[in-house]
PDB file of C-alpha atoms in Angstrom:
ATOM      1  CA  MET A1432     -79.112  74.387 137.176  1.00 42.00           C
ATOM      2  CA  GLY A1433     -78.680  74.978 133.497  1.00 46.00           C
ATOM      3  CA  GLU A1434     -76.227  76.074 130.879  1.00 51.00           C
ATOM      4  CA  PHE A1435     -75.953  79.484 129.296  1.00 52.00           C
ATOM      5  CA  ASN A1436     -76.856  79.643 125.617  1.00 54.00           C
ATOM      6  CA  HIS A1437     -73.731  80.460 123.650  1.00 55.00           C
ATOM      7  CA  LEU A1438     -75.744  82.668 121.277  1.00 58.00           C
ATOM      8  CA  SER A1439     -75.723  86.253 122.474  1.00 69.00           C
ATOM      9  CA  LEU A1440     -75.719  89.868 121.359  1.00 81.00           C
ATOM     10  CA  PHE A1441     -72.173  90.409 122.628  1.00 84.00           C
ATOM     11  CA  ASN A1442     -68.837  88.647 122.523  1.00 89.00           C
ATOM     12  CA  HIS A1443     -67.966  89.720 126.075  1.00 92.00           C
ATOM     13  CA  PRO A1444     -69.912  91.101 129.078  1.00 93.00           C
ATOM     14  CA  TYR A1445     -68.034  94.412 129.070  1.00 93.00           C
ATOM     15  CA  GLN A1446     -69.734  95.242 125.765  1.00 94.00           C
ATOM     16  CA  SER A1447     -73.170  95.276 127.413  1.00 94.00           C
ATOM     17  CA  ILE A1448     -74.426  98.516 129.031  1.00 95.00           C
ATOM     18  CA  ASN A1449     -77.126  97.402 131.474  1.00 96.00           C
ATOM     19  CA  TYR A1450     -79.910  99.747 132.580  1.00 96.00           C
ATOM     20  CA  VAL A1451     -83.600  99.943 133.376  1.00 97.00           C
ATOM     21  CA  GLU A1452     -83.832 103.739 133.242  1.00 96.00           C
ATOM     22  CA  SER A1453     -82.062 106.527 131.364  1.00 94.00           C
ATOM     23  CA  HIS A1454     -82.612 110.189 130.466  1.00 91.00           C
ATOM     24  CA  ASP A1455     -84.900 109.076 127.625  1.00 90.00           C
ATOM     25  CA  ASN A1456     -88.506 107.949 128.157  1.00 92.00           C
ATOM     26  CA  HIS A1457     -90.157 107.457 131.541  1.00 96.00           C
ATOM     27  CA  THR A1458     -88.206 107.100 134.743  1.00 97.00           C
ATOM     28  CA  MET A1459     -88.675 103.623 136.180  1.00 98.00           C
ATOM     29  CA  TRP A1460     -90.778 105.042 139.032  1.00 98.00           C
ATOM     30  CA  ASP A1461     -93.182 106.749 136.614  1.00 97.00           C
ATOM     31  CA  ARG A1462     -93.419 103.656 134.405  1.00 97.00           C
ATOM     32  CA  LEU A1463     -94.150 101.423 137.390  1.00 98.00           C
ATOM     33  CA  GLN A1464     -96.899 103.766 138.558  1.00 97.00           C
ATOM     34  CA  LEU A1465     -98.443 103.818 135.094  1.00 97.00           C
ATOM     35  CA  SER A1466     -98.148 100.051 134.661  1.00 96.00           C
ATOM     36  CA  ASN A1467     -99.323  99.079 138.154  1.00 95.00           C
ATOM     37  CA  PRO A1468    -101.802 101.793 139.207  1.00 96.00           C
ATOM     38  CA  ASN A1469    -103.475  99.635 141.867  1.00 97.00           C
ATOM     39  CA  GLU A1470    -100.324  98.662 143.730  1.00 97.00           C
ATOM     40  CA  SER A1471     -99.229 100.353 146.946  1.00 97.00           C
ATOM     41  CA  GLU A1472     -96.239 102.658 147.104  1.00 97.00           C
ATOM     42  CA  ASP A1473     -94.415 100.080 149.242  1.00 97.00           C
ATOM     43  CA  ILE A1474     -94.810  97.383 146.591  1.00 97.00           C
ATOM     44  CA  LEU A1475     -93.757  99.761 143.814  1.00 98.00           C
ATOM     45  CA  LYS A1476     -90.629 100.708 145.743  1.00 98.00           C
ATOM     46  CA  LYS A1477     -89.731  97.039 146.163  1.00 98.00           C
ATOM     47  CA  ARG A1478     -90.181  96.501 142.423  1.00 98.00           C
ATOM     48  CA  HIS A1479     -88.027  99.540 141.745  1.00 98.00           C
ATOM     49  CA  LEU A1480     -85.196  98.358 144.008  1.00 98.00           C
ATOM     50  CA  LEU A1481     -85.412  94.877 142.475  1.00 98.00           C
ATOM     51  CA  GLY A1482     -84.993  96.375 139.013  1.00 98.00           C
ATOM     52  CA  THR A1483     -81.989  98.426 140.098  1.00 98.00           C
ATOM     53  CA  SER A1484     -80.423  95.404 141.790  1.00 98.00           C
ATOM     54  CA  LEU A1485     -80.698  93.488 138.511  1.00 98.00           C
ATOM     55  CA  VAL A1486     -78.603  96.196 136.872  1.00 98.00           C
ATOM     56  CA  LEU A1487     -76.001  96.256 139.651  1.00 98.00           C
ATOM     57  CA  LEU A1488     -75.599  92.490 139.890  1.00 98.00           C
ATOM     58  CA  SER A1489     -75.689  91.539 136.210  1.00 97.00           C
ATOM     59  CA  TYR A1490     -72.523  90.994 134.189  1.00 96.00           C
ATOM     60  CA  GLY A1491     -71.662  93.962 132.049  1.00 96.00           C
ATOM     61  CA  VAL A1492     -71.472  97.702 132.711  1.00 97.00           C
ATOM     62  CA  PRO A1493     -74.142  98.996 135.121  1.00 97.00           C
ATOM     63  CA  PHE A1494     -75.744 102.309 134.182  1.00 97.00           C
ATOM     64  CA  ILE A1495     -77.717 104.110 136.906  1.00 97.00           C
ATOM     65  CA  HIS A1496     -79.665 107.231 135.933  1.00 97.00           C
ATOM     66  CA  CYS A1497     -79.205 110.218 138.240  1.00 96.00           C
ATOM     67  CA  GLY A1498     -81.929 110.060 140.889  1.00 97.00           C
ATOM     68  CA  GLN A1499     -82.828 106.443 140.186  1.00 98.00           C
ATOM     69  CA  GLU A1500     -81.482 105.555 143.629  1.00 98.00           C
ATOM     70  CA  PHE A1501     -84.283 107.569 145.254  1.00 98.00           C
ATOM     71  CA  PHE A1502     -87.182 106.830 142.884  1.00 98.00           C
ATOM     72  CA  ARG A1503     -86.798 109.833 140.606  1.00 97.00           C
ATOM     73  CA  THR A1504     -90.017 111.044 139.030  1.00 97.00           C
ATOM     74  CA  LYS A1505     -90.736 113.374 136.119  1.00 96.00           C
ATOM     75  CA  MET A1506     -94.397 113.488 137.110  1.00 93.00           C
ATOM     76  CA  GLY A1507     -95.307 111.021 134.373  1.00 93.00           C
ATOM     77  CA  THR A1508     -93.662 112.988 131.555  1.00 92.00           C
ATOM     78  CA  GLU A1509     -92.083 110.582 129.087  1.00 92.00           C
ATOM     79  CA  ASN A1510     -90.201 112.912 126.719  1.00 91.00           C
ATOM     80  CA  SER A1511     -89.002 115.748 128.943  1.00 91.00           C
ATOM     81  CA  TYR A1512     -86.503 117.471 126.649  1.00 89.00           C
ATOM     82  CA  ASN A1513     -88.596 120.673 126.633  1.00 89.00           C
ATOM     83  CA  ALA A1514     -90.363 120.306 129.986  1.00 90.00           C
ATOM     84  CA  GLY A1515     -88.188 122.718 131.958  1.00 89.00           C
ATOM     85  CA  ASP A1516     -86.690 122.575 135.429  1.00 91.00           C
ATOM     86  CA  THR A1517     -89.971 121.804 137.154  1.00 90.00           C
ATOM     87  CA  ILE A1518     -89.883 118.332 135.609  1.00 93.00           C
ATOM     88  CA  ASN A1519     -86.174 117.770 134.932  1.00 93.00           C
ATOM     89  CA  SER A1520     -84.490 119.105 138.054  1.00 94.00           C
ATOM     90  CA  ILE A1521     -83.207 116.787 140.785  1.00 95.00           C
ATOM     91  CA  ASP A1522     -85.512 116.746 143.810  1.00 96.00           C
ATOM     92  CA  TRP A1523     -83.027 116.747 146.682  1.00 97.00           C
ATOM     93  CA  ALA A1524     -85.831 116.804 149.244  1.00 97.00           C
ATOM     94  CA  ARG A1525     -86.987 113.487 147.781  1.00 97.00           C
ATOM     95  CA  ALA A1526     -83.439 112.155 148.138  1.00 97.00           C
ATOM     96  CA  GLU A1527     -83.483 113.156 151.805  1.00 98.00           C
ATOM     97  CA  ARG A1528     -86.792 111.345 152.338  1.00 98.00           C
ATOM     98  CA  GLU A1529     -85.559 108.191 150.605  1.00 98.00           C
ATOM     99  CA  LYS A1530     -82.303 107.702 152.506  1.00 97.00           C
ATOM    100  CA  ASN A1531     -83.130 104.045 153.135  1.00 97.00           C
ATOM    101  CA  ALA A1532     -83.371 103.305 149.412  1.00 98.00           C
ATOM    102  CA  ILE A1533     -80.081 105.102 148.774  1.00 98.00           C
ATOM    103  CA  SER A1534     -78.478 103.013 151.517  1.00 97.00           C
ATOM    104  CA  VAL A1535     -79.691  99.805 149.842  1.00 97.00           C
ATOM    105  CA  ILE A1536     -78.124 100.831 146.531  1.00 98.00           C
ATOM    106  CA  LYS A1537     -74.855 101.699 148.281  1.00 97.00           C
ATOM    107  CA  ASP A1538     -74.790  98.286 149.974  1.00 97.00           C
ATOM    108  CA  LEU A1539     -75.380  96.433 146.707  1.00 98.00           C
ATOM    109  CA  ILE A1540     -72.663  98.466 144.982  1.00 98.00           C
ATOM    110  CA  SER A1541     -70.247  97.617 147.796  1.00 97.00           C
ATOM    111  CA  ILE A1542     -70.998  93.907 147.380  1.00 97.00           C
ATOM    112  CA  ARG A1543     -70.385  94.133 143.635  1.00 97.00           C
ATOM    113  CA  LYS A1544     -67.084  95.936 144.234  1.00 97.00           C
ATOM    114  CA  ARG A1545     -65.992  93.433 146.901  1.00 96.00           C
ATOM    115  CA  PHE A1546     -66.049  90.402 144.588  1.00 98.00           C
ATOM    116  CA  LYS A1547     -64.249  90.322 141.259  1.00 97.00           C
ATOM    117  CA  SER A1548     -66.361  87.301 140.308  1.00 98.00           C
ATOM    118  CA  LEU A1549     -69.455  89.531 140.309  1.00 98.00           C
ATOM    119  CA  ARG A1550     -67.674  91.785 137.804  1.00 97.00           C
ATOM    120  CA  PHE A1551     -66.371  89.281 135.268  1.00 97.00           C
ATOM    121  CA  SER A1552     -65.787  91.106 132.000  1.00 94.00           C
ATOM    122  CA  LEU A1553     -64.782  88.239 129.711  1.00 94.00           C
ATOM    123  CA  LYS A1554     -66.859  85.494 128.112  1.00 93.00           C
ATOM    124  CA  GLU A1555     -64.371  82.849 129.192  1.00 95.00           C
ATOM    125  CA  GLU A1556     -64.774  83.825 132.852  1.00 96.00           C
ATOM    126  CA  ILE A1557     -68.545  83.477 132.614  1.00 94.00           C
ATOM    127  CA  GLN A1558     -68.306  80.105 130.888  1.00 94.00           C
ATOM    128  CA  GLY A1559     -65.785  78.819 133.417  1.00 96.00           C
ATOM    129  CA  HIS A1560     -67.457  79.878 136.649  1.00 97.00           C
ATOM    130  CA  VAL A1561     -71.096  80.943 136.223  1.00 97.00           C
ATOM    131  CA  LYS A1562     -74.256  78.866 135.828  1.00 96.00           C
ATOM    132  CA  PRO A1563     -77.899  79.986 135.820  1.00 95.00           C
ATOM    133  CA  ILE A1564     -80.169  78.828 138.647  1.00 90.00           C
ATOM    134  CA  ASN A1565     -83.709  77.542 138.183  1.00 86.00           C
ATOM    135  CA  LEU A1566     -85.401  77.297 141.582  1.00 86.00           C
ATOM    136  CA  HIS A1567     -88.912  78.601 140.898  1.00 90.00           C
ATOM    137  CA  GLN A1568     -90.891  80.333 138.162  1.00 92.00           C
ATOM    138  CA  ASP A1569     -90.700  83.616 140.098  1.00 95.00           C
ATOM    139  CA  ILE A1570     -86.945  83.434 140.685  1.00 95.00           C
ATOM    140  CA  ILE A1571     -84.027  83.946 138.342  1.00 95.00           C
ATOM    141  CA  GLY A1572     -80.392  83.975 139.318  1.00 96.00           C
ATOM    142  CA  TYR A1573     -76.949  82.518 138.971  1.00 97.00           C
ATOM    143  CA  GLN A1574     -74.279  80.704 140.936  1.00 96.00           C
ATOM    144  CA  VAL A1575     -70.564  81.458 140.721  1.00 97.00           C
ATOM    145  CA  SER A1576     -68.305  78.510 141.615  1.00 96.00           C
ATOM    146  CA  ASP A1577     -64.621  77.595 141.934  1.00 97.00           C
ATOM    147  CA  ILE A1578     -63.603  81.150 142.776  1.00 98.00           C
ATOM    148  CA  TYR A1579     -61.435  80.694 145.878  1.00 97.00           C
ATOM    149  CA  GLU A1580     -58.300  81.853 144.074  1.00 97.00           C
ATOM    150  CA  ILE A1581     -60.207  84.835 142.712  1.00 97.00           C
ATOM    151  CA  ASP A1582     -62.193  86.027 145.734  1.00 97.00           C
ATOM    152  CA  GLY A1583     -61.242  83.808 148.684  1.00 96.00           C
ATOM    153  CA  VAL A1584     -64.670  82.134 148.808  1.00 96.00           C
ATOM    154  CA  GLN A1585     -65.991  78.847 147.420  1.00 95.00           C
ATOM    155  CA  GLY A1586     -69.063  80.261 145.729  1.00 96.00           C
ATOM    156  CA  ILE A1587     -71.643  83.029 145.477  1.00 97.00           C
ATOM    157  CA  MET A1588     -75.338  82.730 144.653  1.00 96.00           C
ATOM    158  CA  VAL A1589     -77.440  85.692 143.471  1.00 98.00           C
ATOM    159  CA  LEU A1590     -81.227  85.358 143.309  1.00 97.00           C
ATOM    160  CA  PHE A1591     -83.867  87.810 142.057  1.00 98.00           C
ATOM    161  CA  HIS A1592     -87.406  87.140 143.277  1.00 97.00           C
ATOM    162  CA  ASN A1593     -90.290  88.776 141.397  1.00 97.00           C
ATOM    163  CA  GLY A1594     -93.066  87.058 143.353  1.00 96.00           C
ATOM    164  CA  THR A1595     -95.296  88.982 145.745  1.00 96.00           C
ATOM    165  CA  ASN A1596     -95.140  86.368 148.537  1.00 96.00           C
ATOM    166  CA  ASP A1597     -92.204  85.417 150.753  1.00 96.00           C
ATOM    167  CA  MET A1598     -90.685  82.067 149.807  1.00 94.00           C
ATOM    168  CA  LYS A1599     -88.700  79.313 151.491  1.00 93.00           C
ATOM    169  CA  ILE A1600     -86.479  77.274 149.181  1.00 88.00           C
ATOM    170  CA  ALA A1601     -85.182  73.881 150.308  1.00 85.00           C
ATOM    171  CA  MET A1602     -81.444  73.492 149.741  1.00 79.00           C
ATOM    172  CA  ASN A1603     -79.849  70.198 148.757  1.00 72.00           C
ATOM    173  CA  GLN A1604     -77.669  68.406 151.301  1.00 57.00           C
ATOM    174  CA  GLU A1605     -74.571  69.294 149.297  1.00 62.00           C
ATOM    175  CA  GLU A1606     -75.590  72.946 149.543  1.00 67.00           C
ATOM    176  CA  LEU A1607     -74.729  73.181 153.269  1.00 74.00           C
ATOM    177  CA  GLY A1608     -72.542  76.013 154.503  1.00 85.00           C
ATOM    178  CA  TRP A1609     -74.071  79.074 152.856  1.00 92.00           C
ATOM    179  CA  VAL A1610     -74.364  82.395 154.694  1.00 94.00           C
ATOM    180  CA  TYR A1611     -76.129  85.607 153.707  1.00 95.00           C
ATOM    181  CA  LEU A1612     -74.346  88.594 152.223  1.00 97.00           C
ATOM    182  CA  TRP A1613     -77.690  90.278 151.535  1.00 97.00           C
ATOM    183  CA  ASP A1614     -80.932  88.754 152.823  1.00 96.00           C
ATOM    184  CA  GLY A1615     -83.251  91.013 150.857  1.00 96.00           C
ATOM    185  CA  LYS A1616     -83.176  93.730 153.499  1.00 93.00           C
ATOM    186  CA  LYS A1617     -79.751  93.918 155.119  1.00 94.00           C
ATOM    187  CA  LYS A1618     -76.056  93.470 154.308  1.00 94.00           C
ATOM    188  CA  TYR A1619     -73.876  91.196 156.448  1.00 94.00           C
ATOM    189  CA  ASP A1620     -70.165  91.939 156.776  1.00 86.00           C
ATOM    190  CA  THR A1621     -68.373  90.812 159.936  1.00 79.00           C
ATOM    191  CA  GLU A1622     -71.468  89.222 161.481  1.00 84.00           C
ATOM    192  CA  GLN A1623     -72.848  86.082 159.870  1.00 87.00           C
ATOM    193  CA  LYS A1624     -76.387  84.947 159.191  1.00 91.00           C
ATOM    194  CA  VAL A1625     -76.388  81.282 158.230  1.00 90.00           C
ATOM    195  CA  VAL A1626     -78.892  79.817 155.765  1.00 90.00           C
ATOM    196  CA  ASP A1627     -80.989  77.992 158.339  1.00 82.00           C
ATOM    197  CA  HIS A1628     -81.669  74.237 158.213  1.00 72.00           C
ATOM    198  CA  ASN A1629     -80.960  73.981 154.481  1.00 74.00           C
ATOM    199  CA  GLN A1630     -83.853  76.372 153.886  1.00 86.00           C
ATOM    200  CA  LEU A1631     -83.280  79.634 152.065  1.00 91.00           C
ATOM    201  CA  ASN A1632     -85.658  82.479 152.956  1.00 93.00           C
ATOM    202  CA  ILE A1633     -86.388  84.823 150.052  1.00 96.00           C
ATOM    203  CA  PRO A1634     -88.635  87.832 150.795  1.00 97.00           C
ATOM    204  CA  ALA A1635     -91.205  88.973 148.258  1.00 97.00           C
ATOM    205  CA  LEU A1636     -89.885  91.252 145.500  1.00 98.00           C
ATOM    206  CA  SER A1637     -86.296  91.063 146.668  1.00 98.00           C
ATOM    207  CA  THR A1638     -82.734  90.195 145.818  1.00 98.00           C
ATOM    208  CA  VAL A1639     -80.843  87.657 147.948  1.00 97.00           C
ATOM    209  CA  ILE A1640     -77.091  87.082 147.855  1.00 97.00           C
ATOM    210  CA  ILE A1641     -75.454  84.184 149.708  1.00 96.00           C
ATOM    211  CA  VAL A1642     -71.852  83.063 149.892  1.00 96.00           C
ATOM    212  CA  LYS A1643     -70.004  79.873 150.826  1.00 94.00           C
ATOM    213  CA  TYR A1644     -66.628  80.452 152.485  1.00 90.00           C
TER     214      TYR A1644
END
């Protein structure tokens, strides 16, 4: 665990507009293809969803570009202001093909909306309840604690894994009692998936969200 540096660009989270893609410059899908030309489409899609999950689960205002939820492409065109409809139009057939990705984004949005503590808008809320997590060089994340009166749960942990291999993280004895909200692939609502034997499974290139009731 660590402490957040009090020096920042903003006084409060609500002043930060968070995004990885906008109408300017490359779409994230095109930039990933240009930056990682030897990677498979499956790996690039996982990177893309990881990037979007960072936006949705960071404190501040999430900004999702139209089509980002289904890997929008402008065929590599960076500045498309004069490129016409062939490049700039929304490819609804692509949206139909990428229903699974859209479903993932919907699930992550629903988790964000479910918990007020994932949408803190004031500096004081962050300082009082949120701490960064340092588990591994390929993982960043944060833990939200003492939030029972806010959300009816003891704590929430959000982890972003940029490594290309699945990982198992040993949990401390005092960390018993966590269950998955999102295990990197699936959302859990009424059913429960317990973090097994104090060992947290984190798939490659994924986001994991766990909660302690």
